[in-house]
Short mmCIF file of C-alpha atoms in Angstrom, two decimals:
data_model
loop_
_atom_site.label_atom_id
_atom_site.label_comp_id
_atom_site.label_asym_id
_atom_site.label_seq_id
_atom_site.Cartn_x
_atom_site.Cartn_y
_atom_site.Cartn_z
CA MET A 1 47.78 45.42 1.86
CA ILE A 2 44.26 44.83 1.19
CA ASN A 3 42.77 46.88 -1.92
CA LYS A 4 40.01 48.46 -2.13
CA VAL A 5 39.84 50.18 -5.34
CA VAL A 6 36.94 50.12 -7.45
CA SER A 7 36.73 51.36 -11.07
CA GLY A 8 33.98 54.18 -10.07
CA ALA A 9 30.64 54.55 -8.57
CA GLU A 10 28.70 51.46 -10.91
CA GLU A 11 30.81 49.19 -10.02
CA ALA A 12 31.19 50.82 -6.39
CA ILE A 13 27.02 50.51 -6.04
CA LYS A 14 26.37 47.54 -8.48
CA ASP A 15 25.15 45.03 -5.59
CA ILE A 16 22.91 48.09 -4.39
CA SER A 17 19.25 46.77 -5.37
CA ASP A 18 15.21 47.79 -4.71
CA GLY A 19 14.34 47.86 -1.05
CA ALA A 20 18.12 48.60 0.22
CA THR A 21 19.07 51.09 3.37
CA LEU A 22 21.43 53.55 2.62
CA MET A 23 23.44 56.06 4.78
CA LEU A 24 24.09 58.72 2.26
CA GLY A 25 27.08 61.94 3.61
CA GLY A 26 27.01 65.54 4.04
CA PHE A 27 25.75 68.32 5.34
CA GLY A 28 22.87 70.54 3.05
CA LEU A 29 24.89 69.85 0.18
CA CYS A 30 28.64 69.95 1.79
CA GLY A 31 30.68 66.52 1.54
CA ILE A 32 27.72 64.06 -0.41
CA PRO A 33 29.02 61.93 -2.61
CA GLU A 34 27.91 62.93 -6.16
CA ASN A 35 29.37 60.83 -8.18
CA CYS A 36 27.26 58.00 -6.53
CA ILE A 37 24.06 59.57 -5.98
CA ASN A 38 24.41 60.23 -9.97
CA ALA A 39 24.87 56.47 -10.47
CA LEU A 40 22.16 55.49 -7.95
CA VAL A 41 20.01 57.51 -10.47
CA SER A 42 20.59 55.87 -13.74
CA LYS A 43 20.10 52.53 -12.02
CA GLN A 44 17.31 53.93 -11.39
CA VAL A 45 17.03 51.52 -8.39
CA LYS A 46 13.57 51.97 -5.97
CA ASN A 47 11.59 51.61 -2.69
CA LEU A 48 15.79 52.64 -0.88
CA THR A 49 15.55 54.12 2.40
CA CYS A 50 17.96 56.64 2.80
CA ILE A 51 19.69 57.88 5.88
CA SER A 52 20.86 61.67 5.72
CA ASN A 53 20.95 64.24 7.47
CA ASN A 54 19.36 66.53 4.76
CA ALA A 55 17.44 65.56 1.24
CA GLY A 56 19.98 67.78 -0.95
CA VAL A 57 17.40 70.62 -2.77
CA ASP A 58 14.89 70.04 -5.98
CA ASP A 59 17.90 69.34 -8.55
CA PHE A 60 20.64 68.34 -6.58
CA GLY A 61 22.30 65.30 -4.28
CA ILE A 62 19.51 62.90 -2.91
CA GLY A 63 16.41 65.49 -4.56
CA LEU A 64 17.42 63.50 -7.62
CA MET A 65 16.33 60.53 -6.56
CA LEU A 66 13.34 62.06 -5.14
CA LYS A 67 12.14 63.60 -8.15
CA GLN A 68 12.13 60.29 -9.60
CA ARG A 69 10.29 58.76 -6.71
CA GLN A 70 13.18 56.24 -5.71
CA VAL A 71 13.15 57.12 -1.92
CA LYS A 72 10.39 55.41 0.03
CA LYS A 73 11.61 56.87 3.00
CA MET A 74 13.99 59.23 4.31
CA ILE A 75 15.12 59.74 7.64
CA SER A 76 17.00 63.06 8.23
CA SER A 77 16.69 65.58 10.87
CA TYR A 78 16.15 68.34 8.46
CA VAL A 79 14.47 69.07 5.09
CA GLY A 80 13.55 72.39 4.24
CA GLU A 81 15.66 73.78 1.50
CA ASN A 82 13.43 70.71 -1.07
CA ALA A 83 10.67 71.80 -1.91
CA GLU A 84 9.83 68.78 -3.59
CA PHE A 85 10.66 66.65 -0.12
CA GLU A 86 7.73 68.87 1.60
CA ARG A 87 5.12 68.42 -1.23
CA GLN A 88 5.90 64.13 -0.74
CA LEU A 89 6.06 64.57 2.49
CA LEU A 90 2.82 66.59 3.19
CA SER A 91 0.93 64.52 1.17
CA GLY A 92 2.06 60.99 2.77
CA GLU A 93 3.95 59.91 -0.47
CA LEU A 94 7.37 59.77 1.52
CA GLU A 95 7.48 58.46 4.79
CA VAL A 96 9.28 60.33 6.50
CA ASP A 97 10.82 59.62 9.50
CA LEU A 98 12.91 63.60 11.38
CA ILE A 99 14.45 62.70 14.64
CA PRO A 100 17.44 65.37 15.93
CA GLN A 101 20.30 65.74 14.37
CA GLY A 102 22.97 64.57 17.36
CA THR A 103 20.40 61.55 17.78
CA LEU A 104 21.19 60.62 13.94
CA ALA A 105 25.25 61.62 14.08
CA THR A 106 25.32 59.60 17.33
CA ARG A 107 23.31 56.25 16.17
CA CYS A 108 25.31 56.44 13.51
CA LEU A 109 28.26 56.85 15.74
CA ALA A 110 27.55 53.98 17.54
CA ALA A 111 27.19 51.53 14.67
CA GLY A 112 30.34 52.11 14.22
CA TYR A 113 31.42 51.74 17.75
CA GLY A 114 29.63 47.76 17.92
CA MET A 115 27.13 49.38 20.72
CA PRO A 116 23.61 48.67 20.16
CA ALA A 117 21.63 51.74 21.67
CA ILE A 118 22.60 54.78 23.16
CA PHE A 119 20.39 57.33 25.44
CA THR A 120 20.47 60.91 24.92
CA PRO A 121 17.99 63.79 26.50
CA ALA A 122 16.64 64.85 23.02
CA GLY A 123 13.26 64.78 21.84
CA VAL A 124 12.81 64.07 25.60
CA GLY A 125 8.58 65.09 26.27
CA THR A 126 8.41 65.64 22.12
CA GLU A 127 6.72 64.03 19.81
CA VAL A 128 10.22 62.04 18.85
CA ALA A 129 9.63 60.60 22.40
CA GLU A 130 6.80 58.72 20.85
CA GLY A 131 6.42 54.70 21.33
CA LYS A 132 10.23 55.23 22.90
CA GLU A 133 12.11 53.67 26.53
CA VAL A 134 13.09 56.33 28.65
CA ARG A 135 15.58 56.00 31.70
CA ASN A 136 16.54 58.48 33.93
CA PHE A 137 19.82 58.87 35.27
CA ASP A 138 21.08 61.20 37.79
CA GLY A 139 17.33 62.89 37.95
CA LYS A 140 17.65 63.24 34.42
CA ASP A 141 14.96 61.77 31.34
CA TYR A 142 17.29 60.26 28.33
CA LEU A 143 15.40 58.30 25.28
CA MET A 144 16.92 54.50 24.47
CA GLU A 145 17.41 55.55 20.56
CA TYR A 146 18.90 52.58 18.54
CA ALA A 147 22.19 52.17 16.38
CA PHE A 148 21.64 52.41 12.90
CA ASP A 149 21.58 49.18 11.15
CA ALA A 150 22.66 50.30 7.38
CA ASP A 151 23.06 48.58 4.40
CA PHE A 152 25.15 49.99 2.57
CA ALA A 153 26.93 53.85 4.04
CA ILE A 154 28.66 56.04 0.66
CA VAL A 155 30.44 58.83 1.87
CA LYS A 156 33.35 61.25 0.40
CA ALA A 157 36.39 62.37 1.74
CA TRP A 158 38.72 64.40 -0.10
CA LYS A 159 41.85 62.17 -0.71
CA GLY A 160 42.01 58.45 0.06
CA ASP A 161 44.10 55.76 -0.55
CA THR A 162 44.15 52.58 -1.90
CA ALA A 163 44.04 50.38 1.73
CA GLY A 164 40.62 52.77 2.08
CA ASN A 165 41.92 55.21 4.23
CA LEU A 166 40.27 58.80 4.36
CA ILE A 167 40.90 62.09 5.36
CA PHE A 168 38.03 64.79 4.99
CA ARG A 169 38.24 68.79 4.26
CA SER A 170 37.37 71.04 6.30
CA THR A 171 33.46 70.78 7.08
CA SER A 172 33.02 68.70 4.16
CA ARG A 173 33.42 66.10 6.81
CA ASN A 174 30.05 66.03 9.02
CA PHE A 175 28.02 62.98 8.88
CA ASN A 176 30.58 61.18 6.51
CA PRO A 177 33.23 59.82 9.12
CA VAL A 178 30.29 58.43 11.64
CA MET A 179 28.66 56.77 8.74
CA ALA A 180 32.07 55.39 7.10
CA MET A 181 31.90 53.02 10.44
CA ALA A 182 28.18 52.35 10.32
CA GLY A 183 27.42 50.95 7.02
CA LYS A 184 27.81 47.00 6.60
CA VAL A 185 28.96 47.63 3.21
CA THR A 186 30.27 51.55 2.94
CA ILE A 187 31.47 53.01 0.08
CA ALA A 188 33.97 56.16 -0.55
CA GLU A 189 34.30 58.24 -3.34
CA VAL A 190 37.38 60.65 -2.94
CA GLU A 191 38.59 63.98 -4.69
CA GLU A 192 42.35 62.32 -4.88
CA LEU A 193 43.22 58.37 -4.60
CA VAL A 194 46.57 57.65 -3.62
CA GLU A 195 49.17 54.76 -2.89
CA ALA A 196 48.78 53.38 0.09
CA GLY A 197 51.52 55.23 2.10
CA GLU A 198 51.38 58.33 0.94
CA LEU A 199 49.19 59.68 3.58
CA ASP A 200 50.39 59.54 6.88
CA PRO A 201 49.02 57.49 9.49
CA ASP A 202 48.91 60.32 11.97
CA TYR A 203 46.31 62.53 9.99
CA ILE A 204 43.78 59.42 8.41
CA HIS A 205 40.59 60.22 10.23
CA THR A 206 38.36 56.86 8.82
CA PRO A 207 40.76 53.70 8.96
CA GLY A 208 40.81 51.88 6.35
CA ILE A 209 38.97 48.60 7.89
CA TYR A 210 35.89 50.85 8.32
CA VAL A 211 35.41 51.38 4.09
CA HIS A 212 35.25 48.09 1.16
CA ARG A 213 35.25 50.06 -1.71
CA ILE A 214 36.67 53.16 -2.86
CA PHE A 215 37.12 54.98 -5.66
CA GLN A 216 38.23 58.48 -7.43
CA GLY A 217 35.51 60.65 -8.16
CA LYS A 218 35.19 62.87 -10.97
CA ASP A 219 33.60 66.09 -12.49
CA TYR A 220 32.55 67.48 -8.93
CA GLU A 221 30.07 70.28 -8.85
CA LYS A 222 30.40 71.45 -5.01
CA ARG A 223 27.41 73.64 -5.41
CA ILE A 224 26.68 75.93 -2.73
CA GLU A 225 23.41 76.44 -1.25
CA GLN A 226 23.92 80.06 0.21
CA ARG A 227 26.92 81.54 -0.75
CA THR A 228 27.01 84.41 1.46
CA VAL A 229 30.43 87.47 0.93
CA ARG A 230 31.70 90.40 2.16
CA LYS A 231 33.47 93.00 -0.44
CA SER A 232 36.72 92.97 -0.18
CA GLU A 233 38.71 95.74 2.08
CA VAL A 234 40.38 98.08 -0.27
CA MET B 1 9.90 98.57 19.61
CA PHE B 2 13.12 97.03 18.19
CA SER B 3 13.76 96.02 14.86
CA LYS B 4 15.73 92.00 14.76
CA GLU B 5 19.09 93.81 14.53
CA GLU B 6 18.25 95.46 17.90
CA ILE B 7 16.67 92.57 19.15
CA ALA B 8 20.76 90.42 18.18
CA GLN B 9 22.36 93.61 19.92
CA ARG B 10 20.43 92.78 22.92
CA ILE B 11 21.43 89.20 22.86
CA ALA B 12 25.06 90.29 22.58
CA LYS B 13 25.14 91.61 25.82
CA GLU B 14 24.95 88.54 27.38
CA ILE B 15 28.02 86.98 25.83
CA LYS B 16 30.80 86.66 28.37
CA ASP B 17 34.36 86.37 27.94
CA GLY B 18 36.03 82.97 27.09
CA TYR B 19 32.48 81.79 26.26
CA TYR B 20 31.43 79.23 23.45
CA VAL B 21 28.24 79.67 21.68
CA ASN B 22 26.39 78.60 19.04
CA LEU B 23 24.00 80.56 17.39
CA GLY B 24 20.90 79.17 15.95
CA ILE B 25 19.92 80.00 12.21
CA GLY B 26 17.82 83.62 11.71
CA ILE B 27 18.29 86.85 14.18
CA PRO B 28 20.81 84.53 15.98
CA THR B 29 23.08 84.57 13.28
CA LEU B 30 22.77 88.11 13.46
CA VAL B 31 24.15 88.52 16.86
CA ALA B 32 28.26 87.84 15.59
CA ASN B 33 27.84 90.64 14.41
CA TYR B 34 27.39 92.50 17.76
CA ILE B 35 30.28 90.50 19.88
CA PRO B 36 31.35 93.66 21.88
CA LYS B 37 35.05 94.67 21.79
CA GLY B 38 37.50 92.81 24.00
CA ILE B 39 35.15 89.91 24.67
CA ASN B 40 37.06 86.69 23.10
CA VAL B 41 33.66 84.22 22.09
CA VAL B 42 34.16 81.76 19.83
CA LEU B 43 31.36 79.84 17.89
CA GLN B 44 30.32 76.24 17.40
CA SER B 45 28.29 75.81 14.38
CA GLU B 46 27.29 72.19 15.03
CA ASN B 47 27.95 71.19 11.39
CA GLY B 48 31.22 70.24 12.83
CA LEU B 49 33.28 73.93 13.42
CA LEU B 50 34.54 75.52 16.40
CA GLY B 51 35.97 79.32 15.68
CA MET B 52 33.47 80.61 13.20
CA GLY B 53 35.00 82.93 10.77
CA PRO B 54 33.45 85.67 9.41
CA PHE B 55 32.12 85.57 5.54
CA PRO B 56 34.91 85.11 3.11
CA PHE B 57 35.56 87.57 0.51
CA GLU B 58 34.36 87.36 -2.77
CA GLY B 59 36.08 85.34 -4.80
CA GLU B 60 37.03 83.21 -2.10
CA GLU B 61 34.33 81.29 -1.23
CA ASP B 62 35.10 77.59 -0.15
CA ALA B 63 31.94 75.34 -1.10
CA ASP B 64 33.31 72.32 1.25
CA LEU B 65 33.26 75.83 4.33
CA ILE B 66 30.15 76.14 5.43
CA ASN B 67 28.04 77.12 8.34
CA ALA B 68 25.02 75.06 10.06
CA GLY B 69 22.59 77.70 7.79
CA LYS B 70 24.98 76.53 4.81
CA GLN B 71 26.37 79.85 4.28
CA THR B 72 29.88 80.67 3.25
CA ILE B 73 32.11 81.17 5.72
CA THR B 74 35.88 81.77 7.13
CA THR B 75 37.56 79.81 9.80
CA LEU B 76 40.10 82.03 12.36
CA PRO B 77 42.82 81.11 14.31
CA GLY B 78 41.96 78.68 16.65
CA SER B 79 39.28 77.21 14.34
CA SER B 80 38.81 73.45 14.90
CA ILE B 81 37.01 71.01 12.48
CA PHE B 82 35.54 67.34 13.09
CA ASP B 83 32.27 64.97 12.71
CA SER B 84 28.65 65.91 13.47
CA ALA B 85 28.87 63.07 16.39
CA MET B 86 31.65 65.30 18.23
CA SER B 87 29.61 68.28 17.21
CA PHE B 88 26.43 67.02 19.21
CA GLY B 89 28.97 65.44 22.10
CA MET B 90 30.08 68.61 23.17
CA ILE B 91 26.77 70.22 22.46
CA ARG B 92 25.01 67.41 24.88
CA ALA B 93 29.02 67.12 27.54
CA GLN B 94 27.55 71.18 28.00
CA LYS B 95 31.05 72.13 26.82
CA VAL B 96 29.12 74.91 24.72
CA ASP B 97 28.18 77.64 27.61
CA LEU B 98 25.15 79.61 25.61
CA THR B 99 22.98 78.59 22.74
CA ILE B 100 20.66 81.65 21.36
CA LEU B 101 18.15 79.99 18.92
CA GLY B 102 14.67 81.20 17.32
CA ALA B 103 10.98 80.04 18.35
CA MET B 104 8.11 79.98 16.98
CA GLU B 105 6.22 79.55 20.53
CA VAL B 106 7.64 79.68 24.17
CA SER B 107 5.34 78.89 26.87
CA GLU B 108 5.78 80.26 30.54
CA THR B 109 7.21 77.44 31.58
CA GLY B 110 10.04 76.91 29.51
CA ASP B 111 8.09 74.89 27.18
CA ILE B 112 9.65 75.82 23.19
CA ALA B 113 8.31 75.07 19.46
CA ASN B 114 10.51 75.74 16.60
CA TRP B 115 10.07 72.81 14.11
CA LYS B 116 7.21 71.68 12.86
CA ILE B 117 3.74 73.34 12.18
CA PRO B 118 1.35 70.26 10.95
CA GLY B 119 0.05 69.91 7.98
CA LYS B 120 1.83 73.11 6.63
CA MET B 121 5.16 73.30 6.99
CA VAL B 122 8.26 70.59 7.76
CA LYS B 123 11.38 71.64 7.82
CA GLY B 124 13.00 69.54 10.51
CA MET B 125 14.18 69.51 13.28
CA GLY B 126 18.18 69.72 12.44
CA GLY B 127 19.53 70.20 15.91
CA ALA B 128 17.36 72.11 17.89
CA MET B 129 16.34 69.50 20.23
CA ASP B 130 19.49 68.43 20.66
CA LEU B 131 20.76 71.66 21.77
CA VAL B 132 17.58 72.19 24.01
CA ALA B 133 17.31 69.81 25.70
CA SER B 134 21.68 69.87 26.21
CA ALA B 135 22.08 73.70 26.90
CA LYS B 136 22.30 74.94 30.33
CA ASN B 137 21.66 78.55 28.93
CA ILE B 138 19.71 79.10 26.38
CA ILE B 139 18.33 82.42 25.20
CA VAL B 140 15.60 82.79 22.76
CA ALA B 141 15.87 85.53 20.10
CA MET B 142 11.86 85.39 18.52
CA GLN B 143 8.92 87.87 17.38
CA HIS B 144 6.55 88.51 21.18
CA ILE B 145 3.24 88.75 18.60
CA ASN B 146 2.82 87.35 15.15
CA LYS B 147 1.12 89.54 12.16
CA ALA B 148 -2.14 88.85 13.16
CA GLY B 149 -1.13 90.55 16.78
CA GLU B 150 -1.08 87.39 18.35
CA SER B 151 0.73 86.70 21.29
CA LYS B 152 3.83 83.39 20.65
CA LEU B 153 4.41 83.56 24.55
CA LEU B 154 1.60 81.32 25.48
CA PRO B 155 0.21 79.40 28.56
CA LYS B 156 1.27 76.73 26.60
CA CYS B 157 2.09 75.79 23.16
CA THR B 158 0.22 74.68 20.83
CA LEU B 159 2.47 73.54 18.06
CA PRO B 160 4.56 70.41 18.14
CA LEU B 161 7.89 71.04 20.87
CA THR B 162 10.71 71.08 20.09
CA GLY B 163 12.06 70.75 24.45
CA VAL B 164 10.76 71.11 27.34
CA LYS B 165 11.14 72.98 30.37
CA CYS B 166 14.42 74.02 28.76
CA ILE B 167 14.13 78.10 28.01
CA LYS B 168 15.26 80.92 30.61
CA LYS B 169 15.57 84.00 28.82
CA ILE B 170 13.81 85.38 25.97
CA VAL B 171 14.59 88.77 23.99
CA THR B 172 12.03 90.07 21.65
CA GLU B 173 11.04 93.10 20.13
CA LEU B 174 9.30 94.10 23.10
CA ALA B 175 10.54 92.44 26.14
CA VAL B 176 13.48 90.73 28.19
CA LEU B 177 11.90 88.08 29.96
CA ASP B 178 12.92 85.51 31.94
CA ILE B 179 11.50 82.07 33.00
CA LEU B 180 10.20 81.68 35.97
CA PRO B 181 11.67 78.64 37.72
CA GLU B 182 7.60 77.91 38.85
CA GLY B 183 6.44 79.08 35.86
CA GLY B 184 5.45 82.55 34.66
CA PHE B 185 7.12 85.09 32.68
CA LYS B 186 8.94 87.69 34.38
CA LEU B 187 9.35 91.31 32.55
CA LEU B 188 12.79 92.29 33.05
CA GLU B 189 13.01 95.15 30.43
CA ARG B 190 10.77 96.89 27.77
CA ALA B 191 12.23 98.23 24.45
CA PRO B 192 12.36 101.93 24.08
CA GLY B 193 8.43 103.74 23.95
CA VAL B 194 6.92 100.29 24.42
CA SER B 195 4.29 100.46 27.60
CA ILE B 196 3.95 97.42 30.26
CA GLU B 197 -0.19 97.52 28.75
CA PHE B 198 1.15 96.76 25.61
CA ILE B 199 3.55 93.77 26.83
CA GLN B 200 0.85 92.71 29.01
CA GLN B 201 -1.75 93.07 25.92
CA SER B 202 0.70 91.17 23.72
CA THR B 203 1.70 88.48 26.58
CA ALA B 204 -0.96 85.23 26.40
CA GLY B 205 1.13 83.73 29.47
CA ARG B 206 0.68 85.32 33.19
CA LEU B 207 3.54 88.12 33.24
CA VAL B 208 5.16 88.81 36.06
CA VAL B 209 5.97 92.42 36.33
CA GLU B 210 7.50 93.31 39.61
CA GLY B 211 8.94 97.19 40.83
CA GLU B 212 10.54 99.24 38.07
CA ILE B 213 10.63 97.85 34.94
CA PRO B 214 13.92 99.49 32.59
CA GLU B 215 14.34 100.48 29.29
CA MET B 216 16.51 98.28 27.50
CA ARG B 217 19.73 99.53 26.47
CA LEU B 218 21.93 98.38 23.62
CA ASP B 219 24.91 100.64 24.61
#
């Protein structure tokens, strides 16, 4: 067993320096690596390129890094919930590459599967297609999209073991497994870290080979963006 | 004229037993409330869930369980969870039978724009470009005219496109329309009390009216 355990977020991100390209897991605020984001905010690394489906909200998640102007470029599919993001984007302070969500996920997948590029119909005939190679298969056009090349992938899992194996919970899984596979260095923070052997190999979502550093996170806020409920039936 | 709820209710009639359905944000989300009884439908949420259930009871919200609109939801017996790549894999591979989404503009050739107003609003396309590029059956729920009375059913979209030649059916507050393969909005039904003349005035693109146009029925 190769032990992947590090002491915490500070140690896990210690070699992330200015100008790095990061992947950050999560959908909205669901399944985001809260501990590592907070550590990146404290460390004040700058000029980051962040690949993440969303950009957090103004005062939580990646929004905290945006507020400190740590992010040079965002690669995302949807940024609707962040006013500061939209302001920086419209004013040109922040470079933004908006790409279709499935393209984002599949470019991660390609990196983790060792494939240089994918072909997808998403964005054909739109401004997303500008400058991209188009190939026709069986009468339908597809865009060639390259696999991501990220220095670090930072993900959040529910459980993990000392060998780096990960299990995700519910829809906080989202982009985390595909990003975990895609980073040159993958950092996983987990709610519960157990000894190797305690997780059933049949139930592992991400094999430890993809994970380089793992630690048990603390003080998860797990903020809910849209709390929607129905009244209890009496 | 139809309310948003009535647009959703009319669209729900298009859903057939055994369908896997992806509902977009806004009016499409409301469609879930009107799925006819006795019909088995599985709702797909593109953040990685098949079998989306209703909102949780108060106090039972789970931050780890949300839909694509970031709302807290529940699972149902038979639900499954997967990652984002698989979610769009099943969309691209046309395993999802029906996609219902909103639009800012639709053209008479079936182009759709719904993700960006240059210089004003940039929220991003989310999963919409993937959905419209791959779905075999798309229904658009939208307002026929904007607040200024201008048509959103156009000869050609003015906003940046989400997809090209992909929309086949539209339900608005005024009408149900198909987009013809050769181009043009074919009027199928009109909302109660709405005249064909008013629909004509409210449609900037080519409107095709043939024969009797019945009123939309919700039952």
